[in-house]
XYZ file of C-alpha atoms in Angstrom:
661
model
C 103.192 -61.428 -9.081
C 105.187 -60.142 -12.072
C 103.533 -60.216 -15.459
C 105.741 -61.829 -18.212
C 107.585 -59.544 -20.620
C 108.092 -61.091 -24.027
C 111.507 -61.647 -25.539
C 110.127 -60.165 -28.675
C 109.965 -56.811 -26.872
C 113.716 -56.822 -26.452
C 114.281 -57.962 -30.014
C 111.784 -55.414 -31.288
C 113.423 -52.596 -29.321
C 116.828 -53.547 -30.715
C 115.416 -53.657 -34.221
C 113.742 -50.278 -33.656
C 117.034 -48.727 -32.566
C 118.887 -50.223 -35.566
C 116.257 -49.318 -38.118
C 115.390 -45.866 -36.785
C 118.086 -44.288 -34.570
C 117.186 -41.096 -32.669
C 118.231 -38.040 -34.706
C 120.571 -36.409 -32.219
C 121.290 -33.616 -34.654
C 117.881 -32.041 -34.018
C 118.226 -28.310 -33.724
C 116.306 -27.757 -30.500
C 115.711 -29.417 -27.167
C 111.981 -29.426 -27.898
C 112.497 -31.491 -31.083
C 114.698 -34.002 -29.219
C 112.065 -34.386 -26.521
C 109.330 -34.970 -29.108
C 111.368 -37.696 -30.851
C 112.097 -39.368 -27.509
C 108.401 -39.388 -26.627
C 107.617 -41.027 -29.998
C 110.163 -43.826 -29.330
C 108.622 -44.445 -25.891
C 105.169 -44.844 -27.480
C 106.552 -47.381 -30.017
C 108.276 -49.296 -27.212
C 105.042 -49.447 -25.224
C 103.243 -50.858 -28.282
C 105.930 -53.583 -28.756
C 105.679 -54.532 -25.100
C 101.915 -54.907 -25.397
C 102.301 -57.127 -28.497
C 104.855 -59.339 -26.779
C 102.611 -59.764 -23.772
C 99.754 -60.907 -25.986
C 101.886 -63.771 -27.439
C 102.323 -65.397 -23.983
C 106.098 -66.017 -24.210
C 107.831 -65.321 -20.843
C 111.398 -64.848 -19.828
C 111.994 -63.036 -16.510
C 114.996 -62.510 -14.292
C 114.170 -61.005 -10.916
C 117.680 -59.959 -10.389
C 119.310 -62.428 -8.006
C 120.031 -59.865 -5.199
C 121.303 -61.285 -1.953
C 121.213 -57.998 -0.018
C 117.523 -58.328 0.823
C 117.997 -61.603 2.629
C 115.401 -63.213 0.387
C 117.636 -64.549 -2.392
C 116.122 -62.758 -5.376
C 114.219 -59.429 -6.035
C 114.822 -55.670 -6.215
C 117.525 -54.143 -4.075
C 116.718 -50.845 -2.297
C 119.323 -48.839 -0.417
C 117.530 -45.476 -0.267
C 114.090 -43.914 -0.072
C 112.847 -43.431 -3.615
C 111.022 -40.160 -4.272
C 110.179 -37.881 -7.180
C 113.285 -36.910 -9.163
C 115.343 -40.069 -8.398
C 116.871 -42.116 -11.205
C 118.579 -45.550 -11.258
C 118.275 -49.331 -11.646
C 116.421 -49.563 -8.310
C 113.797 -47.216 -9.769
C 113.571 -49.380 -12.913
C 113.142 -52.511 -10.791
C 110.417 -50.888 -8.658
C 108.609 -49.722 -11.807
C 108.739 -53.263 -13.229
C 107.203 -54.539 -10.017
C 104.449 -51.913 -10.091
C 103.754 -52.691 -13.761
C 103.366 -56.447 -12.991
C 101.115 -55.672 -10.029
C 98.931 -53.505 -12.250
C 99.646 -50.166 -10.544
C 101.778 -48.568 -13.273
C 100.487 -48.377 -16.846
C 103.637 -47.139 -18.606
C 106.951 -48.796 -19.272
C 109.846 -48.690 -16.814
C 112.104 -45.704 -17.526
C 114.414 -45.595 -14.537
C 113.092 -42.112 -13.593
C 110.711 -41.772 -10.644
C 108.180 -39.115 -11.656
C 104.602 -38.171 -10.838
C 103.115 -41.308 -12.526
C 105.392 -43.608 -10.530
C 104.567 -41.693 -7.318
C 100.822 -42.093 -8.003
C 101.310 -45.854 -8.569
C 103.154 -46.127 -5.235
C 100.288 -44.262 -3.467
C 97.778 -46.810 -4.828
C 100.069 -49.700 -3.790
C 100.434 -48.167 -0.278
C 96.656 -47.997 0.161
C 96.290 -51.684 -0.771
C 99.048 -52.601 1.693
C 97.614 -50.428 4.489
C 100.509 -47.989 4.468
C 100.464 -44.182 4.624
C 99.812 -42.802 1.135
C 102.949 -40.631 0.732
C 103.967 -41.470 -2.839
C 107.531 -42.239 -1.700
C 109.043 -45.744 -1.434
C 110.878 -45.860 1.904
C 111.761 -48.256 4.667
C 108.165 -49.313 5.495
C 107.325 -49.824 1.842
C 110.515 -51.812 1.200
C 109.760 -54.092 4.187
C 106.256 -54.742 2.839
C 107.709 -55.410 -0.611
C 110.275 -57.902 0.803
C 107.552 -59.744 2.693
C 105.412 -60.013 -0.431
C 108.389 -61.099 -2.545
C 109.375 -63.815 -0.019
C 105.871 -65.270 -0.056
C 105.983 -65.339 -3.844
C 109.334 -67.155 -3.813
C 108.014 -69.816 -1.439
C 105.216 -70.548 -3.878
C 107.554 -70.947 -6.913
C 109.838 -73.860 -8.019
C 113.409 -73.495 -9.162
C 112.357 -73.345 -12.842
C 110.405 -70.080 -12.410
C 111.823 -67.484 -14.792
C 113.511 -64.543 -12.973
C 112.601 -60.909 -13.862
C 115.440 -58.847 -15.239
C 114.547 -55.082 -15.222
C 115.338 -53.259 -18.429
C 118.394 -51.028 -18.550
C 117.389 -47.339 -18.700
C 118.838 -45.357 -21.573
C 118.438 -42.145 -19.554
C 121.714 -41.208 -17.803
C 121.831 -40.961 -14.018
C 123.346 -37.541 -13.123
C 125.019 -36.531 -9.897
C 122.642 -33.623 -9.148
C 119.639 -31.934 -10.688
C 120.676 -28.206 -10.537
C 123.970 -26.324 -10.667
C 124.503 -22.969 -8.992
C 125.992 -20.219 -11.156
C 128.403 -17.421 -10.223
C 125.589 -14.947 -9.610
C 123.573 -17.217 -7.281
C 121.078 -18.439 -9.915
C 120.634 -22.139 -10.888
C 120.600 -24.012 -14.229
C 119.282 -27.538 -14.986
C 120.401 -30.409 -17.260
C 119.652 -30.411 -20.917
C 117.015 -33.170 -21.569
C 118.498 -36.713 -21.835
C 122.029 -35.617 -20.874
C 124.129 -34.722 -17.873
C 125.179 -31.500 -19.557
C 123.981 -28.292 -17.896
C 122.538 -25.307 -19.644
C 124.964 -22.373 -19.768
C 125.133 -19.960 -16.844
C 124.761 -16.220 -17.517
C 127.917 -14.556 -18.770
C 130.199 -13.436 -15.998
C 129.995 -9.747 -15.169
C 132.872 -8.462 -13.039
C 131.853 -6.347 -10.012
C 131.868 -2.577 -10.387
C 134.989 -0.949 -9.014
C 134.152 1.145 -5.947
C 134.934 4.829 -6.357
C 135.105 6.669 -3.050
C 133.202 9.975 -2.922
C 135.170 13.123 -3.659
C 135.565 15.264 -0.547
C 135.674 19.000 -1.285
C 137.230 21.196 1.387
C 135.879 24.657 2.271
C 137.505 27.740 0.744
C 137.846 31.328 1.958
C 138.509 33.874 -0.781
C 138.421 37.579 -1.487
C 135.048 38.881 -2.716
C 135.916 39.754 -6.316
C 132.809 41.939 -6.721
C 134.143 44.312 -4.041
C 137.432 45.774 -5.240
C 139.164 49.089 -5.619
C 137.456 50.506 -2.530
C 137.246 54.311 -2.295
C 136.407 55.810 1.096
C 136.274 59.382 2.308
C 138.357 60.254 5.356
C 136.063 60.666 8.340
C 133.333 58.383 6.914
C 131.675 56.221 9.538
C 130.603 52.592 9.087
C 132.682 52.118 5.920
C 133.037 48.712 4.300
C 136.785 48.083 4.147
C 137.011 44.369 3.267
C 134.805 41.585 1.980
C 135.373 37.814 1.910
C 133.497 34.776 0.598
C 133.246 31.463 2.464
C 132.477 28.569 0.119
C 131.491 25.397 1.980
C 132.730 22.068 0.676
C 130.922 18.756 0.861
C 130.314 19.304 4.577
C 127.959 22.058 5.849
C 129.551 24.523 8.239
C 128.737 26.216 11.525
C 131.130 29.153 12.034
C 131.212 30.292 15.658
C 134.063 32.833 15.359
C 136.202 34.673 12.797
C 139.676 36.152 13.231
C 141.229 39.025 11.272
C 144.579 40.815 11.213
C 145.155 44.494 10.459
C 148.332 44.917 8.450
C 150.754 47.533 9.701
C 149.710 50.938 8.384
C 150.405 53.902 10.632
C 148.674 56.327 8.273
C 145.263 54.623 8.359
C 143.370 55.244 11.574
C 140.316 53.127 12.349
C 137.894 52.433 15.146
C 134.623 50.583 15.848
C 135.244 47.515 13.686
C 132.397 44.962 13.252
C 131.160 42.193 10.929
C 128.144 42.282 8.584
C 126.517 39.293 6.834
C 123.654 39.745 4.372
C 123.126 43.365 5.419
C 122.901 42.515 9.143
C 125.482 43.067 11.847
C 126.377 39.670 13.351
C 129.092 40.652 15.809
C 129.924 43.029 18.593
C 132.068 46.127 18.039
C 135.856 46.131 18.429
C 136.287 49.768 19.477
C 140.041 50.381 19.291
C 142.257 49.214 16.427
C 146.041 49.613 16.571
C 148.293 50.401 13.626
C 149.136 46.686 13.455
C 146.892 44.278 15.329
C 146.822 40.497 15.065
C 144.042 38.194 16.192
C 141.019 40.494 16.120
C 138.487 37.766 16.920
C 134.700 38.070 16.746
C 132.655 35.399 18.546
C 129.091 34.913 17.330
C 126.198 34.297 19.702
C 124.500 32.250 16.972
C 126.848 30.380 14.593
C 126.952 31.458 10.957
C 125.511 28.504 9.023
C 126.734 27.681 5.514
C 125.021 24.828 3.650
C 127.153 22.300 1.735
C 128.635 23.915 -1.414
C 126.880 27.216 -0.582
C 128.388 30.723 -0.309
C 128.473 33.179 2.590
C 129.588 36.798 2.113
C 131.337 38.364 5.110
C 131.885 42.150 5.169
C 134.235 44.051 7.504
C 133.141 47.564 8.548
C 134.867 50.278 10.563
C 134.897 54.052 11.118
C 137.620 55.831 9.156
C 139.058 58.702 11.218
C 139.777 62.126 9.706
C 143.454 61.644 10.637
C 143.800 58.922 7.980
C 146.107 59.859 5.104
C 144.684 60.342 1.614
C 146.043 57.700 -0.790
C 146.266 53.962 -1.344
C 146.396 51.487 1.546
C 147.241 47.860 0.742
C 145.162 44.944 2.103
C 143.967 46.663 5.234
C 142.379 43.525 6.763
C 143.280 39.840 6.276
C 141.093 36.839 7.167
C 143.342 34.549 9.223
C 141.247 32.038 11.166
C 137.960 30.684 12.388
C 136.313 28.247 14.748
C 134.083 26.053 12.571
C 132.492 22.620 12.780
C 130.739 20.243 10.422
C 127.081 20.892 11.255
C 126.211 17.256 10.450
C 128.850 15.474 12.545
C 130.101 18.193 14.885
C 133.686 17.539 13.769
C 136.114 20.474 13.802
C 136.885 21.904 10.339
C 140.333 23.373 9.812
C 140.696 26.908 8.454
C 141.806 26.624 4.798
C 144.414 29.409 4.975
C 144.869 33.161 5.355
C 143.384 35.459 2.685
C 144.371 39.062 2.055
C 141.658 41.693 1.950
C 141.059 44.468 -0.556
C 143.131 47.589 -1.049
C 141.510 50.813 0.179
C 141.935 54.250 -1.384
C 141.194 57.153 0.946
C 139.869 60.339 -0.613
C 139.386 63.775 0.919
C 136.192 64.363 2.894
C 133.190 65.240 0.724
C 134.454 63.577 -2.478
C 131.875 60.838 -1.982
C 128.795 62.954 -1.325
C 125.067 63.303 -1.696
C 122.870 66.409 -1.599
C 119.199 67.415 -1.472
C 117.457 70.514 -2.751
C 114.036 71.711 -3.874
C 112.596 70.471 -7.166
C 112.406 73.777 -9.063
C 110.064 72.282 -11.690
C 107.323 71.982 -9.064
C 106.472 75.411 -7.658
C 103.658 76.681 -5.454
C 101.089 73.910 -6.040
C 97.349 74.340 -5.476
C 95.439 71.571 -3.746
C 91.724 71.187 -3.133
C 89.990 70.810 0.203
C 88.895 67.173 0.539
C 91.038 66.047 -2.402
C 92.798 62.690 -2.114
C 96.334 61.736 -3.173
C 97.519 65.270 -4.026
C 101.186 66.203 -4.525
C 102.155 68.665 -1.789
C 105.997 68.796 -2.037
C 108.857 67.726 -4.290
C 112.620 67.431 -3.668
C 115.684 66.478 -5.710
C 118.521 64.205 -4.514
C 121.909 64.326 -6.285
C 124.927 62.010 -5.861
C 128.576 63.069 -6.141
C 130.681 62.097 -9.134
C 132.802 59.555 -7.250
C 130.154 56.867 -6.785
C 126.438 56.166 -6.760
C 124.617 56.465 -3.456
C 121.929 54.317 -1.877
C 119.370 56.245 0.171
C 118.014 54.142 3.002
C 115.689 56.533 4.821
C 114.092 59.982 4.574
C 112.770 62.153 7.422
C 110.269 65.019 7.001
C 108.597 67.562 9.268
C 105.127 69.147 9.011
C 104.854 72.679 10.318
C 101.765 74.773 11.119
C 98.031 74.282 11.537
C 95.132 74.753 9.127
C 96.710 72.570 6.442
C 95.483 69.188 7.641
C 96.559 65.981 5.833
C 96.527 62.200 6.152
C 97.859 59.162 4.263
C 101.223 60.797 3.503
C 103.352 58.762 1.074
C 106.610 59.033 -0.913
C 106.701 58.440 -4.691
C 109.938 58.085 -6.705
C 109.609 57.743 -10.482
C 106.045 56.454 -10.134
C 106.884 53.841 -7.475
C 106.092 54.135 -3.799
C 108.977 54.277 -1.310
C 108.172 52.748 2.081
C 104.701 52.489 3.589
C 102.225 55.354 3.905
C 101.799 57.266 7.151
C 98.053 57.251 7.820
C 97.874 59.837 10.622
C 99.770 63.131 10.457
C 99.574 65.645 13.331
C 99.204 69.389 12.802
C 102.795 69.864 13.928
C 105.028 66.781 13.585
C 108.779 67.171 13.772
C 110.036 63.757 12.579
C 108.122 61.673 10.010
C 110.604 58.983 8.922
C 110.198 56.681 5.914
C 112.491 53.610 5.625
C 112.239 51.980 2.220
C 111.435 48.383 1.254
C 114.792 48.661 -0.536
C 117.241 51.528 -0.836
C 116.932 54.258 -3.496
C 119.939 54.184 -5.818
C 121.074 57.583 -7.081
C 123.565 57.187 -9.960
C 126.981 58.835 -9.647
C 126.622 62.449 -10.783
C 122.862 61.908 -11.304
C 119.696 62.877 -9.476
C 116.195 61.620 -8.634
C 112.921 63.406 -7.839
C 111.180 62.599 -4.554
C 107.482 63.543 -4.431
C 105.219 63.752 -1.383
C 101.510 62.948 -1.796
C 98.726 63.190 0.792
C 94.961 63.460 1.247
C 93.920 67.034 2.139
C 91.241 66.848 4.809
C 87.983 68.745 4.482
C 88.823 70.424 7.807
C 91.659 72.331 6.107
C 91.391 76.098 5.814
C 91.537 77.711 2.362
C 94.641 79.838 1.955
C 98.414 79.996 1.316
C 100.770 77.909 3.508
C 104.506 78.623 3.565
C 106.581 75.432 3.242
C 104.304 73.168 5.293
C 106.582 70.166 4.528
C 110.385 70.071 4.936
C 113.064 67.428 4.413
C 115.100 67.380 7.586
C 117.113 64.125 7.534
C 118.298 61.098 5.569
C 120.779 58.217 5.547
C 122.822 57.062 2.558
C 125.544 54.541 1.718
C 128.268 54.777 -0.921
C 127.891 51.869 -3.373
C 131.671 51.541 -3.942
C 133.233 52.795 -0.741
C 130.526 51.491 1.558
C 130.820 54.795 3.422
C 127.784 55.643 5.530
C 126.658 59.295 5.252
C 123.812 61.121 6.889
C 122.254 64.579 6.944
C 123.865 65.266 10.310
C 127.318 64.895 8.744
C 127.004 66.680 5.430
C 123.691 68.467 4.927
C 121.110 70.725 6.518
C 117.339 70.552 6.049
C 115.471 71.608 2.882
C 112.195 73.521 3.083
C 109.421 72.411 0.739
C 107.203 74.417 -1.616
C 104.481 76.850 -0.593
C 101.029 75.280 -0.929
C 97.727 77.002 -1.758
C 94.571 75.293 -0.511
C 91.483 76.040 -2.628
C 87.877 74.910 -2.709
C 86.985 72.022 -5.066
C 85.123 74.334 -7.482
C 88.245 76.367 -8.325
C 89.841 73.613 -10.429
C 87.680 71.442 -12.646
C 88.468 67.745 -12.669
C 88.939 65.102 -15.346
C 86.170 62.674 -16.274
C 86.105 58.951 -17.068
C 83.623 56.791 -18.984
C 83.281 53.452 -20.724
C 84.346 53.577 -24.374
C 81.064 53.628 -26.326
C 82.874 52.531 -29.476
C 83.600 49.122 -27.924
C 80.551 47.006 -27.084
C 79.661 43.321 -26.529
C 82.700 41.602 -28.065
C 82.479 37.820 -28.677
C 85.392 35.445 -28.057
C 86.031 31.708 -27.909
C 87.132 29.792 -24.815
C 90.941 29.661 -24.799
C 91.447 32.854 -26.873
C 94.546 34.888 -25.969
C 95.205 38.646 -25.862
C 91.599 39.780 -26.280
C 90.253 43.250 -25.442
C 87.727 42.773 -22.642
C 87.172 46.405 -21.551
C 87.907 49.977 -22.641
C 87.735 53.278 -20.737
C 88.273 56.882 -21.813
C 89.756 59.622 -19.612
C 89.026 63.215 -20.675
C 90.957 66.209 -19.331
C 89.147 69.444 -18.362
C 89.369 72.520 -20.557
C 91.344 74.403 -17.922
C 94.423 72.158 -17.814
C 95.996 68.915 -18.985
C 96.236 65.993 -16.599
C 98.728 63.170 -15.985
C 97.554 59.620 -15.304
C 99.946 57.790 -12.976
C 97.906 54.703 -12.092
C 94.571 53.001 -12.694
C 92.835 50.526 -10.406
C 90.559 47.885 -11.941
C 88.231 45.340 -10.350
C 86.751 42.028 -11.483
C 83.477 41.446 -9.619
C 81.548 38.161 -9.818
C 81.652 36.314 -13.139
C 83.369 33.442 -11.333
C 82.968 31.133 -14.334
C 85.181 33.413 -16.429
C 88.878 32.717 -15.926
C 91.440 35.338 -16.987
C 95.219 35.673 -17.000
C 97.972 37.940 -18.388
C 95.918 41.113 -17.957
C 97.455 44.337 -19.293
C 96.415 47.899 -20.186
C 97.176 49.303 -23.628
C 97.006 52.969 -24.676
C 94.909 53.368 -27.815
C 95.930 49.798 -28.729
C 99.624 50.696 -29.168
C 101.833 51.100 -26.068
C 101.478 49.318 -22.712
C 100.595 51.165 -19.502
C 102.146 49.602 -16.396
C 103.136 45.947 -16.124
C 101.234 42.744 -16.965
C 99.254 40.967 -14.243
C 99.997 37.273 -14.953
C 97.462 35.894 -12.469
C 93.937 37.234 -12.025
C 91.774 35.842 -9.231
C 88.158 34.788 -9.590
C 87.203 37.993 -7.788
C 89.672 40.908 -7.624
C 88.757 44.245 -6.030
C 92.072 46.042 -6.566
C 94.059 45.364 -9.730
C 96.490 48.304 -9.686
C 98.416 49.267 -12.823
C 101.090 51.944 -12.162
C 103.403 53.435 -14.765
C 106.834 54.959 -14.148
C 106.015 57.295 -17.044
C 102.640 58.956 -16.367
C 100.396 59.457 -19.395
C 99.528 63.056 -20.259
C 96.002 63.857 -21.441
C 95.892 67.286 -23.078
C 93.298 69.865 -21.981
C 89.875 68.936 -23.446
C 91.492 65.794 -24.946
C 90.852 62.093 -24.311
C 92.938 58.934 -24.060
C 91.504 55.414 -24.242
C 92.856 52.768 -21.863
C 92.099 49.283 -23.248
C 92.150 46.192 -21.031
C 93.435 42.962 -22.624
C 93.622 39.406 -21.187
C 93.748 35.706 -22.076
C 90.484 33.760 -21.640
C 91.238 30.475 -19.880
C 90.027 27.219 -21.416
C 88.336 26.411 -18.096
C 85.858 29.290 -18.636
C 82.190 28.512 -19.222
C 80.453 29.665 -22.387
C 78.115 32.509 -21.380
C 77.410 36.239 -21.589
C 79.256 38.065 -18.790
C 78.033 41.435 -17.529
C 80.537 44.263 -16.929
C 83.545 41.977 -16.608
C 85.984 44.744 -15.614
C 85.259 48.000 -13.751
C 87.479 51.066 -13.245
C 87.361 51.821 -9.506
C 90.158 54.353 -8.847
C 92.939 56.400 -10.399
C 95.929 58.608 -9.705
C 95.391 61.699 -11.910
C 97.082 65.040 -11.310
C 96.461 68.469 -12.772
C 99.341 69.998 -14.722
C 98.435 73.534 -13.613
C 97.092 73.025 -10.103
C 99.577 70.261 -9.199
C 96.805 68.611 -7.204
C 95.510 65.072 -7.478
C 92.004 64.959 -8.850
C 89.179 63.256 -7.019
C 88.041 60.041 -8.695
C 84.445 60.646 -9.861
C 83.206 57.138 -9.070
C 83.243 53.524 -10.294
C 82.722 53.027 -14.041
C 81.436 49.622 -15.195
C 83.040 48.078 -18.254
C 81.553 46.282 -21.223
C 79.733 42.940 -21.405
C 81.522 40.142 -23.268
C 80.234 36.948 -24.882
C 82.247 33.724 -24.541
C 81.345 30.767 -26.751
């Protein structure tokens, strides 16, 4: 049964609207919503007052679509979010039946859904909260029974008209795929985000490979008759695609006065091709196929050098663009697609000079004569030679070959020193008579044009050696060299004969007194803070004998134990002023061989002393403690100025204690 709604409610609502209209000019949606809620509360109060007075006036609607004459008309399933007069009518019914405690609004929300659930339970229907076909059938049956129990004078319920607009849809999709809802109480949507046009697609830039002349190799000067001469140099610059080059093709321009043979290709100092033995005055399509393709990464460079033997019949003078780069077989190493050759490139001009203009020579170092070495002495200088380059260009010495002649002078650990730096690795075992002891360097020795370098031989003299004079026990018998400009390869077999070394006198250890070493007594127990930089942590003094001055070429330090003390940037200073050797940036927890070598050996005058101070940074990770003998001096390279022999190291010298706080 419907409960009566008083006419005064309608009158009161009208009066409320006239007296106090909703302020639609409120500045925010939140304020509008608050005002609307206040009006709903006032309306609910008026409805309650009208109900208390007992005056009734209902109109159930007079709908003939239900087949029952009067009542609510339902043409859809009502669920949360629906709006309309059918919702208002259903809410009025639920209010009269006591299921809904708020006024009819025409919007089916959570409160209306809860009321329907309660009604469904009482009518033995599934509690879904929606008002569908089963619920509408139950409603029609109940309404028909009510009609049969009423006379024609029964007032008919007329549901209130909702002031909330019924909109076509709840959400609107925006241009970017997002959704916006209605503004409260209207069918006006919130604004979509501002339109942002799509970014214009820019295709990637494709860079093609380039072959060019190597600009750092120009104005080539080569001696007639020079073998393995670099005559042209090109640069391959890969584009956006990486390259695999499986062959290269060159042309020799017509030049009847330039005679060549044995042409081949070098890359990065290595020969990568076979040899083309015969080259005509004009020859096209000299192609070199590579067993393993030459790989060039994207945007990377590859230098390609062309070598050949220059015959003595070649005419002295200028020869224009001897070799041109004219083709290749190359693929994209990512896709396997063929890459076209970018175009022919002319090679460098070559100027042929007379034989011997580009030259190099060896002779004896006259400043080192008739040295004396001690039996059992280690690292003693036993020979010295001078190498001189011609005025045309600097020369790069790649290897040196020596011979040892005669017995009685027995040595081991033979090594080459050039300006204080070792060339190649030491030869540990040397026979009494050995005809070819070859040293190939880590890198070539560069002799400046018109300049010279000193090459010293050092060795340990075995205790089995016999005291006496030995005539030139060491000789320089061979070498290889390369012209830095011409690229001409020269060797001792082409230009030079062997050079005999100095005479050597072997003496007993007592003949020449040695130098001594000790910890500096004037430096004791320094104290430093954790994190201090450039602090003196040890000091040693080297004293020359009264008989001769000595030269100090290297010192070897050790850091034993003291694992809680971290050090870095270790260096040796002479009397606190100039540095000896280079700085050791990293120092391990335990280091047994920290070698400091100087290209300029330090001279200690006879009976004089020089202090070598050890400095380092103390890492912040170090522990505060007293550290015993942090650094020790464990070896040296010290030679006598008179005897020319290397002096035996007297033994390990422990350094000073230091305090870290």
